[in-house]
Short mmCIF file of C-alpha atoms in Angstrom, two decimals:
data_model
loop_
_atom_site.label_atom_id
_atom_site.label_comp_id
_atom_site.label_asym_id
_atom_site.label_seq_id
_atom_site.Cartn_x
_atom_site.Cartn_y
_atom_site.Cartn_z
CA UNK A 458 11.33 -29.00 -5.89
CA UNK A 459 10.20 -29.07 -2.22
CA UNK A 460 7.07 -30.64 -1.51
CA UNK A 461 4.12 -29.47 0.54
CA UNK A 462 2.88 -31.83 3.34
CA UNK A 463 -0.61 -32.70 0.44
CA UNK A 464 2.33 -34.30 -2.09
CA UNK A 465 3.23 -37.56 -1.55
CA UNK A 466 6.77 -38.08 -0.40
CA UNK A 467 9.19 -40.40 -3.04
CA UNK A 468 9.98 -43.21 -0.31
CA UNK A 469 6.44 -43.56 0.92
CA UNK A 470 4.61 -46.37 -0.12
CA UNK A 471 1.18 -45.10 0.82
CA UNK A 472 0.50 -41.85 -1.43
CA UNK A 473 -1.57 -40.25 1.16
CA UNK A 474 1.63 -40.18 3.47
CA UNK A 475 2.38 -36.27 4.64
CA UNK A 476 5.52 -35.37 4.01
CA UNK A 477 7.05 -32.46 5.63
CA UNK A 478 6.88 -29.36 3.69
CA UNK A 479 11.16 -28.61 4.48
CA UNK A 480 13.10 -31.86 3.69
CA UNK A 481 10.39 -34.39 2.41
CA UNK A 482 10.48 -36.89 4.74
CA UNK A 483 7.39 -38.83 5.87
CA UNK A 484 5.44 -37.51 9.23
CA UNK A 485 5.05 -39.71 11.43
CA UNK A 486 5.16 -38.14 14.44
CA UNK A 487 1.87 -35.99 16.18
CA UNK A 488 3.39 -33.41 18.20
CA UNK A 489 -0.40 -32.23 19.39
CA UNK A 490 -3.76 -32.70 18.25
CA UNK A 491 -6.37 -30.01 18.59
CA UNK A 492 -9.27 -31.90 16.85
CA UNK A 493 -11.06 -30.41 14.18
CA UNK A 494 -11.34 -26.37 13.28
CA UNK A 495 -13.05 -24.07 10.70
CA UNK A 496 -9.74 -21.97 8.87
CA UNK A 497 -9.96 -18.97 11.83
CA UNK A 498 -10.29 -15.76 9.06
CA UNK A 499 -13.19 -16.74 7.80
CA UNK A 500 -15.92 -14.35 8.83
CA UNK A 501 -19.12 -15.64 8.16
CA UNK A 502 -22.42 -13.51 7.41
CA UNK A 503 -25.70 -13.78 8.81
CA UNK A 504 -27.12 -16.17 5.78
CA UNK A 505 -23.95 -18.39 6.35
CA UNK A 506 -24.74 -18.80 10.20
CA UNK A 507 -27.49 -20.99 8.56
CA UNK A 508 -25.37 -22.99 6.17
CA UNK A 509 -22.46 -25.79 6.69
CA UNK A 510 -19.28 -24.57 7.38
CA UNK A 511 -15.80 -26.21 6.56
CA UNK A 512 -14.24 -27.46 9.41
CA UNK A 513 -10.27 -28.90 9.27
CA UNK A 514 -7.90 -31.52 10.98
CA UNK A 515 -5.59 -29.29 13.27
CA UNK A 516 -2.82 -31.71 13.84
CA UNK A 517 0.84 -30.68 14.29
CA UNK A 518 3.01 -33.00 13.43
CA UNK A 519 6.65 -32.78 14.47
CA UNK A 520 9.56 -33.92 11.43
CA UNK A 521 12.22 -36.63 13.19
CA UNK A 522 14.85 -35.52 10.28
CA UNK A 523 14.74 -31.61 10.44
CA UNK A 524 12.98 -30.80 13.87
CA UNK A 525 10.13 -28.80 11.90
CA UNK A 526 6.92 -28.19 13.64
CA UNK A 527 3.99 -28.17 11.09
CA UNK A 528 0.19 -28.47 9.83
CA UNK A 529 -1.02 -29.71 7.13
CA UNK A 530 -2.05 -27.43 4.26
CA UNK A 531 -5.76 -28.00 3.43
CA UNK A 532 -6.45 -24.43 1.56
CA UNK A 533 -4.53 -22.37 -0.54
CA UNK A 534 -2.57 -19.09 0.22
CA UNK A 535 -4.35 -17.37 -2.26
CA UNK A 536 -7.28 -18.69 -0.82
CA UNK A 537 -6.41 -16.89 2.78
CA UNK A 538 -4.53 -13.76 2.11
CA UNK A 539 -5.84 -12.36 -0.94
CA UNK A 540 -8.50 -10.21 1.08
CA UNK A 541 -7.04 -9.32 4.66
CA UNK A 542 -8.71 -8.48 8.12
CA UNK A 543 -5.48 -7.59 9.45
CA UNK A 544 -4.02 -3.87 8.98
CA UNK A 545 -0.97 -3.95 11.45
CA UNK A 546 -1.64 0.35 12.06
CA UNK A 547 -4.42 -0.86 14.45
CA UNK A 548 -2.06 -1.74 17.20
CA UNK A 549 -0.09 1.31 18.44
CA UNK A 550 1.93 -0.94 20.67
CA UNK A 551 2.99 -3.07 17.49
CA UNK A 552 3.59 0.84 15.31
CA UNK A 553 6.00 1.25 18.34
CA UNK A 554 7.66 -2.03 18.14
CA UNK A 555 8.26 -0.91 14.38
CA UNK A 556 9.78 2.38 14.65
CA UNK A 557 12.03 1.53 16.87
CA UNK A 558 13.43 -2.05 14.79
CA UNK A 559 13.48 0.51 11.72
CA UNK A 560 15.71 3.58 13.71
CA UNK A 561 17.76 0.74 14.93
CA UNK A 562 18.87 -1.41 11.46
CA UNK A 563 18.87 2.02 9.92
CA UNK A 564 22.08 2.85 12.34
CA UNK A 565 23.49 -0.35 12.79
CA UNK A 566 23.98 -1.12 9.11
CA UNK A 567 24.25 2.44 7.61
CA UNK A 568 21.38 3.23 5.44
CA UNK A 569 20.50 5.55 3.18
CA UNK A 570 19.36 6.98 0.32
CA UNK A 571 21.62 4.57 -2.00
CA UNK A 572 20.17 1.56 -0.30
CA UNK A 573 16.94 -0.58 -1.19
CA UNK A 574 14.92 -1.67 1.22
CA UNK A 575 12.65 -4.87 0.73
CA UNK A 576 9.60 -6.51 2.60
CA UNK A 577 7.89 -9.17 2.66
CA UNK A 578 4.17 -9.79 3.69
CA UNK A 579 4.19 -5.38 4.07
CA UNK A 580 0.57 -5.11 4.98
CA UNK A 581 -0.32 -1.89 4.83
CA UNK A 582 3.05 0.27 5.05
CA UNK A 583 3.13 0.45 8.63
CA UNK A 584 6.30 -0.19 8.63
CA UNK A 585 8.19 0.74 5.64
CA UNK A 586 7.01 4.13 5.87
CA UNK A 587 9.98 4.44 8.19
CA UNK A 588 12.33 4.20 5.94
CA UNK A 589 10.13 6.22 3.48
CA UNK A 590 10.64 9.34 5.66
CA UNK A 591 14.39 8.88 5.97
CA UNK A 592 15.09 8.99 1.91
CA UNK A 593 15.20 5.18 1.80
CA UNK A 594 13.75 3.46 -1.64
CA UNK A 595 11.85 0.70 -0.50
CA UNK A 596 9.67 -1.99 -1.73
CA UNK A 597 6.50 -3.76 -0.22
CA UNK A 598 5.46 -6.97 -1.55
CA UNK A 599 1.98 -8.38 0.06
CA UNK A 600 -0.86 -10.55 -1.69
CA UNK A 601 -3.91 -8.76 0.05
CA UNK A 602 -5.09 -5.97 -2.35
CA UNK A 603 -7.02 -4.05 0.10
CA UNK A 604 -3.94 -3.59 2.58
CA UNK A 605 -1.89 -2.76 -0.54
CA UNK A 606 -4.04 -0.18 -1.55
CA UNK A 607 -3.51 1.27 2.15
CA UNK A 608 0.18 1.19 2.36
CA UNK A 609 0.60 2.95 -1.24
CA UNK A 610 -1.81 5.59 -0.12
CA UNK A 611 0.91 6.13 2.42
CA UNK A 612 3.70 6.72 -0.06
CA UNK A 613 4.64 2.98 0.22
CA UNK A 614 5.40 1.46 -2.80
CA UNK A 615 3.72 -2.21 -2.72
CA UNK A 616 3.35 -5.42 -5.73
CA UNK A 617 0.11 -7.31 -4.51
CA UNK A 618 1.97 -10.63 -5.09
CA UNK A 619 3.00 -13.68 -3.53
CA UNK A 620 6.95 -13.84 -2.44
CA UNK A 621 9.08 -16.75 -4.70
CA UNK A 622 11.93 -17.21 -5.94
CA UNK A 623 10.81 -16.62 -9.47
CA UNK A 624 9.60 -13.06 -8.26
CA UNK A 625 13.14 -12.40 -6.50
CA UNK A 626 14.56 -13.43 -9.76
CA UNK A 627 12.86 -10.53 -11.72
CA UNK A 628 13.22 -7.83 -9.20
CA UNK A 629 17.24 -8.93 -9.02
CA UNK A 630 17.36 -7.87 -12.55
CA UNK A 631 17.07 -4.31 -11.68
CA UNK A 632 18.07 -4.28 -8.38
CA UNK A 633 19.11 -6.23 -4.91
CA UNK A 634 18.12 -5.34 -1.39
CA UNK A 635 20.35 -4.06 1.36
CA UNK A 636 17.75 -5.37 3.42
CA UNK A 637 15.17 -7.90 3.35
CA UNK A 638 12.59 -8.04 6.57
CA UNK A 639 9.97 -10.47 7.06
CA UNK A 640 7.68 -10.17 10.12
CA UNK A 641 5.65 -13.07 11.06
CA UNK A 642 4.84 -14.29 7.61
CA UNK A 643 7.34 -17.29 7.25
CA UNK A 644 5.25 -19.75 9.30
CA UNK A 645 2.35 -18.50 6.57
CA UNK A 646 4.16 -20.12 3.84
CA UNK A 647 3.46 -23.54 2.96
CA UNK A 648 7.11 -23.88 0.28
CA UNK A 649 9.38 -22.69 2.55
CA UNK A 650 12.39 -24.04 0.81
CA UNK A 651 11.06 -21.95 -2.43
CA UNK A 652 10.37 -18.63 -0.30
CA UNK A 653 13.88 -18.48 1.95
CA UNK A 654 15.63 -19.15 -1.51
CA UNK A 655 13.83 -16.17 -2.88
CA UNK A 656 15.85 -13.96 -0.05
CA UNK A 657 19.09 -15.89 -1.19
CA UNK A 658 18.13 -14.49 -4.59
CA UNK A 659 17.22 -11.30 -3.66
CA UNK A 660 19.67 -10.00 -1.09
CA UNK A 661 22.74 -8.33 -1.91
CA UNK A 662 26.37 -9.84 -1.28
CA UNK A 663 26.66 -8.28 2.01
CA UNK A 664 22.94 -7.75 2.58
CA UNK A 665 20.95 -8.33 5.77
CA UNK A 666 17.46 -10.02 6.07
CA UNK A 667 15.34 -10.07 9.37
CA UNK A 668 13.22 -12.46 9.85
CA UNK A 669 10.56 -12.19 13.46
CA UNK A 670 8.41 -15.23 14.17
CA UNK A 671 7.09 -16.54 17.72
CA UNK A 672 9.32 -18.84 19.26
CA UNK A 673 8.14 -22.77 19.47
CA UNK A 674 10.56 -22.90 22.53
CA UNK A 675 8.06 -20.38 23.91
CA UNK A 676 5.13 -22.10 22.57
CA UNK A 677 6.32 -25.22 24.37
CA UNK A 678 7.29 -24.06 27.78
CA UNK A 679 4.48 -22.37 28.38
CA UNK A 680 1.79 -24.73 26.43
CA UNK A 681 0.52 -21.41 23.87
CA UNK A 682 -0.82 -24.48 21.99
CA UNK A 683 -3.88 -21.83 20.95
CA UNK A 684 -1.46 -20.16 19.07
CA UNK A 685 -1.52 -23.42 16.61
CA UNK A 686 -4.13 -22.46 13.68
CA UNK A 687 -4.47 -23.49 10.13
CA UNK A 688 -3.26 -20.39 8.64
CA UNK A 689 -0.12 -21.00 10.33
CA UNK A 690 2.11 -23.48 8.15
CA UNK A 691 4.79 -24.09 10.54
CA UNK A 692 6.02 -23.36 14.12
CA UNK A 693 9.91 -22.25 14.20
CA UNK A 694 12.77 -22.81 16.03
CA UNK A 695 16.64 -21.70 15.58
CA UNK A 696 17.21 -25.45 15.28
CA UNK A 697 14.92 -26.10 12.10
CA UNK A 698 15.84 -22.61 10.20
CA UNK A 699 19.58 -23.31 10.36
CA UNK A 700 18.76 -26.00 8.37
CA UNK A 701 16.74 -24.50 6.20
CA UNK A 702 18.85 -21.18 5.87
CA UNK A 703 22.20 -23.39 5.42
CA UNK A 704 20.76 -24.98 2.73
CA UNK A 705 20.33 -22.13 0.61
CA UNK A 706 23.78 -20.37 1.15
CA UNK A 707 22.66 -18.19 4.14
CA UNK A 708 23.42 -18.62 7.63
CA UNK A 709 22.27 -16.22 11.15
CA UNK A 710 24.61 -13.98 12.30
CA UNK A 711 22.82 -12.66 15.46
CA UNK A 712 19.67 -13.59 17.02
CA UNK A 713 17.40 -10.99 19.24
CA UNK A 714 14.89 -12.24 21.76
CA UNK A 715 11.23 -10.32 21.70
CA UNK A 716 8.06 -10.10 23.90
CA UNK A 717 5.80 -10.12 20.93
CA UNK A 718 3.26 -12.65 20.44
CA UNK A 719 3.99 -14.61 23.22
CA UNK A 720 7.44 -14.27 23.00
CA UNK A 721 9.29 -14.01 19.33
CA UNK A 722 12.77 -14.59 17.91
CA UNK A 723 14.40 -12.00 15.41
CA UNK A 724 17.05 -13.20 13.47
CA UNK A 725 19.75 -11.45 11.51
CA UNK A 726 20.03 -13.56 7.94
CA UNK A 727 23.14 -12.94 5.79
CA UNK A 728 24.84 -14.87 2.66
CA UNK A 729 27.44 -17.52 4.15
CA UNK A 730 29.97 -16.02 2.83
CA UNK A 731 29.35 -12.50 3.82
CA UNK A 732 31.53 -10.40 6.38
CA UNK A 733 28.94 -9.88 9.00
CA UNK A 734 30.45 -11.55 12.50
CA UNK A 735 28.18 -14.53 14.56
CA UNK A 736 27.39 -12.59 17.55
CA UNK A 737 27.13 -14.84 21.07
CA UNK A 738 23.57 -13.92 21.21
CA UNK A 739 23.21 -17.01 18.55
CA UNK A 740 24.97 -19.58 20.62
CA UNK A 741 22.79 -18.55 23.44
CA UNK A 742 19.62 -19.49 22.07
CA UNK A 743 21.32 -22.84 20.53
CA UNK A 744 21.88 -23.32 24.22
CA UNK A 745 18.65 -22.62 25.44
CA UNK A 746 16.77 -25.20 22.70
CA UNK A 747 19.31 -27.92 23.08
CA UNK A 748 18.54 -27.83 26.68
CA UNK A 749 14.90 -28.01 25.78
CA UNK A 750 15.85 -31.42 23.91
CA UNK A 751 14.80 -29.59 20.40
CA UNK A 752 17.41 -30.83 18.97
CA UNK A 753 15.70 -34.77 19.09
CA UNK A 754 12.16 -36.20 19.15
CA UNK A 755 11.76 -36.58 22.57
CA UNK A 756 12.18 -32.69 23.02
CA UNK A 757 8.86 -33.03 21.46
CA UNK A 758 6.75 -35.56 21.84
CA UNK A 759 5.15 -35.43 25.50
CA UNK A 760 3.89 -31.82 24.64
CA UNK A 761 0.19 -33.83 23.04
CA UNK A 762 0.26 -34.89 26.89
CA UNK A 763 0.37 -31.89 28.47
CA UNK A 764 -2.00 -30.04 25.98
CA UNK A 765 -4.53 -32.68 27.15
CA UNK A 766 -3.74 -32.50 30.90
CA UNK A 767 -4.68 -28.96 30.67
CA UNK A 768 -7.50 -29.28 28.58
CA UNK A 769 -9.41 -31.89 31.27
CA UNK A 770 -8.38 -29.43 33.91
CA UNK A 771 -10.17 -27.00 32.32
CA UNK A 772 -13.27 -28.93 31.71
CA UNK A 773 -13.19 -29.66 35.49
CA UNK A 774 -13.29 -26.30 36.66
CA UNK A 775 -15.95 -25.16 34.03
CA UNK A 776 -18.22 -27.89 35.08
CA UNK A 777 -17.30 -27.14 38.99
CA UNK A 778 -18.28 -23.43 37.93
CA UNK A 779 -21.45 -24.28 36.46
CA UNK A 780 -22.34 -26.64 39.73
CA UNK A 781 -22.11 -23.72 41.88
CA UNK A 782 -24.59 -21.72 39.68
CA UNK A 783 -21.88 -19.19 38.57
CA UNK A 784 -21.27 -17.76 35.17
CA UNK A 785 -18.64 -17.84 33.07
CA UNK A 786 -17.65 -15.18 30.99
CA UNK A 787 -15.66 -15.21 27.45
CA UNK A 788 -14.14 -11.69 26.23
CA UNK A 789 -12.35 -11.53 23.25
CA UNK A 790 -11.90 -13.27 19.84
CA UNK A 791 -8.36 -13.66 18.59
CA UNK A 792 -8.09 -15.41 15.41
CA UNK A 793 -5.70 -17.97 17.13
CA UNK A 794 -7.71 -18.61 20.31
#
């Protein structure tokens, strides 16, 4: 069993020593630190604004064995996503982005009404309901009972539970997906060893899973270090997930580059021994992050630097502002900013 980065790690000496939450080694490397943070979906009422509110360590800490970028877990997942904010058909732009990945895998990999259709973290259908016009059986699985309720209102058939590999094993028993999709929820899951070997599980012999998460080349080049919040787990690379893919008998067979979120990765999962050809498009992005030093520590550790650098620049200019007598105006209130 893989433990979380709370668990102490069987060579420490200390038991408070994190341990990261892929291969168990001890932290011991900061790759930023961002202070302390309330958990950023908690909205607070009126009487609350009165009361103490729980505020967090947001350190990211960088593993030297497996390259994984990660936080530490301080609450629960059923503590976060059993009641949701976020209904994903608010954003037309992201119903769009949607519709045309489900046209698309629908072609490429011939799908139809003889195929099973699986994801994971499904919010509230806007997706799956896709396939649900072509003829395709499909099944949502999300923990949040109110989106739930939305997506089967929709015609979306949805489990309000948690994605394991003790799940996968039941649902195998009637049936294994053609295709698996998983849309910015793997850097929400604290055991991710337990969760990818849940698709290993799941997914048929020559079945595909897609899995979209921002890119932490992106979030490096271009310091998105407000993208770095408690309810995400871990910050991905190609680097780290062929690790963690190869170690449950699946491998990436082609890799897609995406503007979303500040610039995403989609990659196309498959059993090792599956037929499915290793496009270049996968090399390419090895390129790009060995070039980026990800492959080693020091691709990582002067990023605290410039996260700082930035920050005091900032401070200068808002205290310049406020010498001058001007104002300063703040629109907007992402959950990661």
């Amino acid at each position: 069993m893989y433990q979380s980065l709370h668990d102490t790690c069987h060579a420490a000496k200390q038991p408070e020593t994190l341990c990261c939450r892929n291969c168990g080694k001890p932290l011991e490397h900061v790759f930023t630190d961002l202070g302390i943070s309330p958990l950023c979906g908690n909205f607070l009422t009126a009487k609350q604004l009165r009361e103490m509110e729980a505020f967090y360590p947001l350190c990211a800490y960088v593993c030297s064995h497996c390259y994984l970028v990660q936080v530490q877990d301080f609450e629960t997942p059923e503590a976060i996503f059993r009641e949701y904010a976020y209904f994903s058909s608010y954003s037309d732009s992201w119903l769009e982005h949607a519709r045309n990945y489900s046209h698309a895998v629908i072609d490429r990999f011939g799908l139809n009404q003889d195929s099973f259709v699986v994801e994971i973290a499904s919010n509230d259908g806007y997706l799956l309901k896709n396939f649900v016009a072509k003829g395709i059986p499909v099944l949502g699985i999300d923990p949040a009972r109110n989106v739930a309720e939305a997506a089967q209102e929709q015609g979306v058939a949805t489990l309000t539970e948690f994605f394991s590999s003790t799940l996968a094993s039941e649902l195998q028993q009637t049936r294994s997906a053609n295709l698996m999709i998983a849309n910015n929820v793997l850097a929400h899951v604290p055991n991710i060893n337990d969760f990818v070997a849940g698709f290993a599980t799941l997914l048929a012999e020559q079945g595909v899973a897609t899995f979209e998460f921002p890119h932490l080349l992106n979030l490096i080049e271009y310091l998105q270090f407000d993208t770095i919040y408690h309810e995400h787990f871990s910050y991905l690379s190609l680097v780290a997930l062929e690790g963690i893919f190869a170690r449950h008998g699946l491998r990436v067979f082609d890799v897609e580059t995406l503007s979303t979120h500040g610039g995403s990765l989609r990659l196309y999962v498959t059993h090792t021994q599956a037929s499915h050809a290793e496009t270049p498009h996968v090399e390419g992005i090895r390129t790009r992050e060995r070039k980026a030093g990800l492959h080693t520590l020091e691709g990582y550790l002067n990023f605290d630097n410039k996260v700082r650098d930035l920050k005091h620049k900032l401070m200068r200019l808002l205290l310049d502002l406020n010498a001058q007598g001007k104002t300063v105006v703040g629109y907007g209130a992402p959950g990661k900013g």
